[in-house]
mmCIF file of C-alpha atoms in Angstrom:
data_model
loop_
_atom_site.group_PDB
_atom_site.id
_atom_site.type_symbol
_atom_site.label_atom_id
_atom_site.label_comp_id
_atom_site.label_asym_id
_atom_site.label_seq_id
_atom_site.Cartn_x
_atom_site.Cartn_y
_atom_site.Cartn_z
ATOM 1 C CA GLN K 1 83.389 155.338 69.701
ATOM 2 C CA LEU K 2 84.272 151.886 71.032
ATOM 3 C CA GLN K 3 81.277 149.878 72.200
ATOM 4 C CA LEU K 4 81.080 146.483 73.883
ATOM 5 C CA GLN K 5 77.950 144.369 74.184
ATOM 6 C CA GLU K 6 77.516 141.197 76.209
ATOM 7 C CA SER K 7 75.155 138.487 75.011
ATOM 8 C CA GLY K 8 74.114 135.049 76.170
ATOM 9 C CA PRO K 9 71.486 133.149 78.150
ATOM 10 C CA GLY K 10 70.070 134.939 81.156
ATOM 11 C CA LEU K 11 69.262 131.699 82.950
ATOM 12 C CA VAL K 12 71.579 128.734 83.439
ATOM 13 C CA LYS K 13 70.885 125.555 85.379
ATOM 14 C CA PRO K 14 73.157 124.481 88.248
ATOM 15 C CA SER K 15 76.064 122.235 87.154
ATOM 16 C CA GLU K 16 75.787 123.470 83.556
ATOM 17 C CA THR K 17 78.106 125.804 81.645
ATOM 18 C CA LEU K 18 77.594 129.554 81.503
ATOM 19 C CA SER K 19 78.538 130.961 78.096
ATOM 20 C CA LEU K 20 78.734 134.650 77.209
ATOM 21 C CA THR K 21 80.037 136.557 74.220
ATOM 22 C CA CYS K 22 81.231 140.139 74.057
ATOM 23 C CA THR K 23 80.890 141.832 70.671
ATOM 24 C CA VAL K 24 83.139 144.808 70.048
ATOM 25 C CA SER K 25 82.169 147.589 67.649
ATOM 26 C CA GLY K 26 83.801 150.869 66.702
ATOM 27 C CA GLY K 27 87.247 149.316 66.467
ATOM 28 C CA SER K 28 89.007 146.218 65.177
ATOM 29 C CA MET K 29 90.294 143.733 67.740
ATOM 30 C CA SER K 30 92.836 142.341 65.275
ATOM 31 C CA SER K 31 94.463 145.647 64.410
ATOM 32 C CA SER K 32 95.179 146.816 67.925
ATOM 33 C CA SER K 33 97.175 145.149 70.684
ATOM 34 C CA TYR K 34 94.747 145.458 73.569
ATOM 35 C CA TYR K 35 93.765 143.246 76.466
ATOM 36 C CA TRP K 36 90.106 142.376 76.996
ATOM 37 C CA GLY K 37 88.472 141.245 80.196
ATOM 38 C CA TRP K 38 85.471 139.922 82.067
ATOM 39 C CA ILE K 39 84.258 141.238 85.425
ATOM 40 C CA ARG K 40 81.175 140.254 87.409
ATOM 41 C CA GLN K 41 79.066 141.658 90.221
ATOM 42 C CA PRO K 42 76.903 139.304 92.297
ATOM 43 C CA PRO K 43 73.664 140.849 93.612
ATOM 44 C CA GLY K 44 74.396 143.193 96.501
ATOM 45 C CA LYS K 45 78.140 142.626 96.284
ATOM 46 C CA GLY K 46 81.185 144.257 94.761
ATOM 47 C CA LEU K 47 83.062 143.792 91.512
ATOM 48 C CA GLU K 48 85.119 140.647 90.908
ATOM 49 C CA TRP K 49 87.663 140.194 88.121
ATOM 50 C CA ILE K 50 87.094 136.945 86.216
ATOM 51 C CA GLY K 51 89.885 136.969 83.673
ATOM 52 C CA SER K 52 91.525 138.742 80.759
ATOM 53 C CA ILE K 53 92.768 137.851 77.280
ATOM 54 C CA TYR K 54 95.211 139.420 74.876
ATOM 55 C CA TYR K 55 94.115 139.888 71.269
ATOM 56 C CA SER K 56 96.584 137.141 70.345
ATOM 57 C CA GLY K 57 94.836 134.659 72.667
ATOM 58 C CA THR K 58 97.045 134.669 75.796
ATOM 59 C CA THR K 59 94.819 134.308 78.847
ATOM 60 C CA TYR K 60 95.011 135.406 82.480
ATOM 61 C CA TYR K 61 92.533 133.919 84.929
ATOM 62 C CA ASN K 62 91.331 134.598 88.454
ATOM 63 C CA LEU K 63 92.919 131.702 90.319
ATOM 64 C CA SER K 64 89.704 131.045 92.252
ATOM 65 C CA LEU K 65 87.851 130.394 88.976
ATOM 66 C CA LYS K 66 90.655 128.978 86.848
ATOM 67 C CA SER K 67 89.613 125.327 87.043
ATOM 68 C CA ARG K 68 86.163 126.138 85.597
ATOM 69 C CA LEU K 69 87.037 128.996 83.260
ATOM 70 C CA THR K 70 87.794 129.369 79.575
ATOM 71 C CA ILE K 71 88.164 132.728 77.838
ATOM 72 C CA SER K 72 88.740 132.844 74.106
ATOM 73 C CA VAL K 73 88.935 135.454 71.361
ATOM 74 C CA ASP K 74 87.814 135.488 67.729
ATOM 75 C CA THR K 75 89.263 138.610 66.161
ATOM 76 C CA SER K 76 87.668 137.809 62.789
ATOM 77 C CA LYS K 77 84.263 138.286 64.417
ATOM 78 C CA ASN K 78 85.451 141.056 66.753
ATOM 79 C CA GLN K 79 84.317 138.967 69.698
ATOM 80 C CA PHE K 80 85.673 137.370 72.825
ATOM 81 C CA SER K 81 83.918 134.803 74.954
ATOM 82 C CA LEU K 82 83.593 133.407 78.452
ATOM 83 C CA LYS K 83 82.728 129.867 79.456
ATOM 84 C CA LEU K 84 82.305 128.984 83.133
ATOM 85 C CA SER K 85 81.533 125.363 83.864
ATOM 86 C CA SER K 86 79.800 123.622 86.773
ATOM 87 C CA VAL K 87 77.984 126.746 87.840
ATOM 88 C CA THR K 88 76.196 127.173 91.154
ATOM 89 C CA ALA K 89 73.953 129.865 92.600
ATOM 90 C CA ALA K 90 77.128 131.690 93.684
ATOM 91 C CA ASP K 91 77.816 132.405 90.011
ATOM 92 C CA THR K 92 74.639 134.460 89.698
ATOM 93 C CA ALA K 93 75.807 137.956 88.801
ATOM 94 C CA VAL K 94 75.824 140.784 86.319
ATOM 95 C CA TYR K 95 78.652 139.969 83.921
ATOM 96 C CA TYR K 96 80.563 142.801 82.245
ATOM 97 C CA CYS K 97 83.036 142.704 79.411
ATOM 98 C CA ALA K 98 85.626 145.436 79.095
ATOM 99 C CA ARG K 99 88.713 146.605 77.242
ATOM 100 C CA LEU K 100 91.798 147.333 79.281
ATOM 101 C CA GLY K 101 93.754 150.522 78.778
ATOM 102 C CA GLY K 102 97.169 149.115 79.537
ATOM 103 C CA SER K 103 98.543 145.737 80.563
ATOM 104 C CA TRP K 104 96.383 142.762 81.535
ATOM 105 C CA GLY K 105 96.669 143.726 85.189
ATOM 106 C CA GLY K 106 95.763 147.343 84.567
ATOM 107 C CA TYR K 107 92.645 149.431 84.324
ATOM 108 C CA PHE K 108 89.384 148.770 82.481
ATOM 109 C CA GLN K 109 88.927 151.678 80.117
ATOM 110 C CA HIS K 110 85.741 150.764 78.274
ATOM 111 C CA TRP K 111 82.886 148.657 79.635
ATOM 112 C CA GLY K 112 79.831 146.933 78.268
ATOM 113 C CA GLN K 113 76.434 147.554 79.853
ATOM 114 C CA GLY K 114 76.465 144.172 81.555
ATOM 115 C CA THR K 115 74.153 141.195 81.414
ATOM 116 C CA LEU K 116 72.463 139.447 84.314
ATOM 117 C CA VAL K 117 72.978 135.707 84.490
ATOM 118 C CA THR K 118 70.922 133.782 87.009
ATOM 119 C CA VAL K 119 71.835 130.237 88.002
ATOM 120 C CA SER K 120 68.692 128.394 88.981
ATOM 121 C CA SER K 121 66.836 125.210 88.196
ATOM 122 C CA GLN A 1 86.424 140.081 102.349
ATOM 123 C CA SER A 2 88.108 142.186 99.660
ATOM 124 C CA VAL A 3 91.891 142.457 99.454
ATOM 125 C CA LEU A 4 91.496 146.224 99.097
ATOM 126 C CA THR A 5 89.542 147.766 101.970
ATOM 127 C CA GLN A 6 87.140 150.643 101.419
ATOM 128 C CA PRO A 7 84.632 152.234 103.810
ATOM 129 C CA PRO A 8 81.145 150.900 103.044
ATOM 130 C CA SER A 9 79.697 154.388 102.853
ATOM 131 C CA VAL A 10 80.535 158.087 102.921
ATOM 132 C CA SER A 11 78.320 161.124 102.664
ATOM 133 C CA GLY A 12 78.553 164.852 102.153
ATOM 134 C CA ALA A 13 76.466 167.902 101.409
ATOM 135 C CA PRO A 14 76.391 169.532 97.983
ATOM 136 C CA GLY A 15 79.499 171.640 97.438
ATOM 137 C CA GLN A 16 81.530 169.824 100.074
ATOM 138 C CA ARG A 17 84.655 167.709 99.650
ATOM 139 C CA VAL A 18 84.673 164.004 100.410
ATOM 140 C CA THR A 19 87.409 161.421 100.306
ATOM 141 C CA ILE A 20 87.189 157.659 99.861
ATOM 142 C CA SER A 21 90.067 155.568 101.139
ATOM 143 C CA CYS A 22 91.414 152.319 99.731
ATOM 144 C CA THR A 23 93.784 150.328 101.938
ATOM 145 C CA GLY A 24 95.897 147.512 100.601
ATOM 146 C CA SER A 25 99.036 145.635 101.572
ATOM 147 C CA SER A 26 102.616 144.900 100.599
ATOM 148 C CA SER A 27 101.535 142.608 97.771
ATOM 149 C CA ASN A 28 99.463 145.216 95.930
ATOM 150 C CA LEU A 29 99.524 148.970 96.621
ATOM 151 C CA GLY A 30 102.633 148.631 98.777
ATOM 152 C CA ALA A 31 104.409 146.808 95.945
ATOM 153 C CA ASN A 32 104.018 149.919 93.821
ATOM 154 C CA TYR A 33 101.194 148.637 91.677
ATOM 155 C CA ASP A 34 98.917 151.376 90.387
ATOM 156 C CA VAL A 35 95.451 152.029 91.760
ATOM 157 C CA HIS A 36 92.463 152.901 89.578
ATOM 158 C CA TRP A 37 89.013 154.204 90.495
ATOM 159 C CA TYR A 38 85.555 153.636 89.018
ATOM 160 C CA GLN A 39 82.154 155.238 89.472
ATOM 161 C CA HIS A 40 79.234 152.846 89.241
ATOM 162 C CA LEU A 41 75.567 153.735 89.120
ATOM 163 C CA PRO A 42 73.242 150.741 89.509
ATOM 164 C CA GLY A 43 72.101 149.358 86.190
ATOM 165 C CA THR A 44 74.826 151.059 84.205
ATOM 166 C CA ALA A 45 78.357 150.256 83.128
ATOM 167 C CA PRO A 46 81.105 151.219 85.598
ATOM 168 C CA LYS A 47 82.969 154.328 84.493
ATOM 169 C CA LEU A 48 86.728 154.784 84.774
ATOM 170 C CA LEU A 49 87.372 157.891 86.895
ATOM 171 C CA ILE A 50 91.085 157.726 87.708
ATOM 172 C CA TYR A 51 93.816 155.500 86.272
ATOM 173 C CA GLY A 52 97.448 155.139 87.215
ATOM 174 C CA ASN A 53 96.888 156.611 90.709
ATOM 175 C CA ASN A 54 96.131 160.177 89.664
ATOM 176 C CA ASN A 55 95.285 160.418 85.962
ATOM 177 C CA ARG A 56 91.856 161.461 84.719
ATOM 178 C CA PRO A 57 90.506 160.118 81.415
ATOM 179 C CA SER A 58 89.228 162.669 78.968
ATOM 180 C CA GLY A 59 85.819 163.957 80.026
ATOM 181 C CA VAL A 60 86.166 163.315 83.759
ATOM 182 C CA PRO A 61 85.791 166.612 85.662
ATOM 183 C CA ASP A 62 88.787 167.865 87.616
ATOM 184 C CA ARG A 63 86.601 167.723 90.727
ATOM 185 C CA PHE A 64 87.784 164.116 90.889
ATOM 186 C CA SER A 65 91.373 163.438 91.928
ATOM 187 C CA GLY A 66 93.372 160.476 93.127
ATOM 188 C CA SER A 67 96.429 159.948 95.265
ATOM 189 C CA LYS A 68 98.478 157.025 96.522
ATOM 190 C CA SER A 69 101.057 156.610 99.244
ATOM 191 C CA GLY A 70 102.499 153.351 100.474
ATOM 192 C CA THR A 71 99.746 150.814 101.022
ATOM 193 C CA SER A 72 96.905 153.357 100.814
ATOM 194 C CA ALA A 73 95.138 155.380 98.158
ATOM 195 C CA SER A 74 92.393 157.975 98.164
ATOM 196 C CA LEU A 75 89.801 159.382 95.816
ATOM 197 C CA ALA A 76 88.799 162.975 96.504
ATOM 198 C CA ILE A 77 85.677 164.624 95.153
ATOM 199 C CA THR A 78 85.336 168.374 95.555
ATOM 200 C CA GLY A 79 82.283 170.532 94.900
ATOM 201 C CA LEU A 80 80.016 167.567 95.551
ATOM 202 C CA GLN A 81 76.991 167.346 93.256
ATOM 203 C CA ALA A 82 73.807 165.281 93.429
ATOM 204 C CA GLU A 83 74.893 163.422 90.287
ATOM 205 C CA ASP A 84 77.971 162.123 92.131
ATOM 206 C CA GLU A 85 75.766 159.827 94.203
ATOM 207 C CA ALA A 86 77.006 156.376 93.195
ATOM 208 C CA ASP A 87 79.189 153.452 94.228
ATOM 209 C CA TYR A 88 82.949 153.926 93.938
ATOM 210 C CA TYR A 89 85.494 151.123 93.565
ATOM 211 C CA CYS A 90 89.269 151.064 93.726
ATOM 212 C CA GLN A 91 91.202 148.475 91.725
ATOM 213 C CA SER A 92 94.789 147.272 91.517
ATOM 214 C CA TYR A 93 96.928 144.188 90.925
ATOM 215 C CA ASP A 94 98.044 141.720 93.581
ATOM 216 C CA SER A 95 101.240 139.745 93.137
ATOM 217 C CA GLY A 96 100.269 137.134 95.722
ATOM 218 C CA LEU A 97 97.023 136.386 93.922
ATOM 219 C CA SER A 98 98.580 136.965 90.501
ATOM 220 C CA GLY A 99 95.522 138.858 89.445
ATOM 221 C CA VAL A 100 93.372 141.966 89.358
ATOM 222 C CA ILE A 101 91.692 142.954 92.621
ATOM 223 C CA PHE A 102 88.859 145.333 93.495
ATOM 224 C CA GLY A 103 87.937 147.048 96.708
ATOM 225 C CA GLY A 104 84.586 146.206 98.243
ATOM 226 C CA GLY A 105 83.087 149.479 97.054
ATOM 227 C CA THR A 106 81.936 152.666 98.791
ATOM 228 C CA GLU A 107 78.439 154.083 98.506
ATOM 229 C CA LEU A 108 78.482 157.870 98.287
ATOM 230 C CA THR A 109 75.374 159.678 99.460
ATOM 231 C CA VAL A 110 74.881 163.342 98.679
ATOM 232 C CA LEU A 111 72.824 164.749 101.530
#
């Protein structure tokens, strides 16, 4: 059973960098050609796609976040990561990691439980 | 303002049938990109309900079905149950934005 778990600081100061890691268990990231992604949900709002990455490292970013965003993968650790720089209160959200079922623009088949990140001084 | 438009809320009595619409444009649903649907209960991980317009993942009851035509898509839930009370999101790809897009979400209330 594939499982994904987000981890990282729950509180980040404005202008700093938000860093999260998604650890995958129940399957090897290096032995399967899947896409992996990050999605967030601000309080009281809907879901927003942040970006996706192929197991080989090719990235696809939400254009509205691209200038501040870095997504990377470490298949040896079965992890992929998110870094969002220069954060503001608007970046406060529950952040989910997920595995896509098809192409990078397709559906999110498996999701992590999510982690709340609050941007505040 | 989401690129995919959903009604903010729908409701129905137990046993009834409800539909949730998802309206897009020529750069997403109208460009023949697939639509996918998720069920989301607060505090939990979203769950994939329908992928590729009308396909159900293993374990999703056949009470849930999806359809797509032109720039619109719909999720239908028959035999409504109390446990279906949740938020529902449609999702697709937009060529103008070169990225994944979600609808604004629809809150389903079981009366």
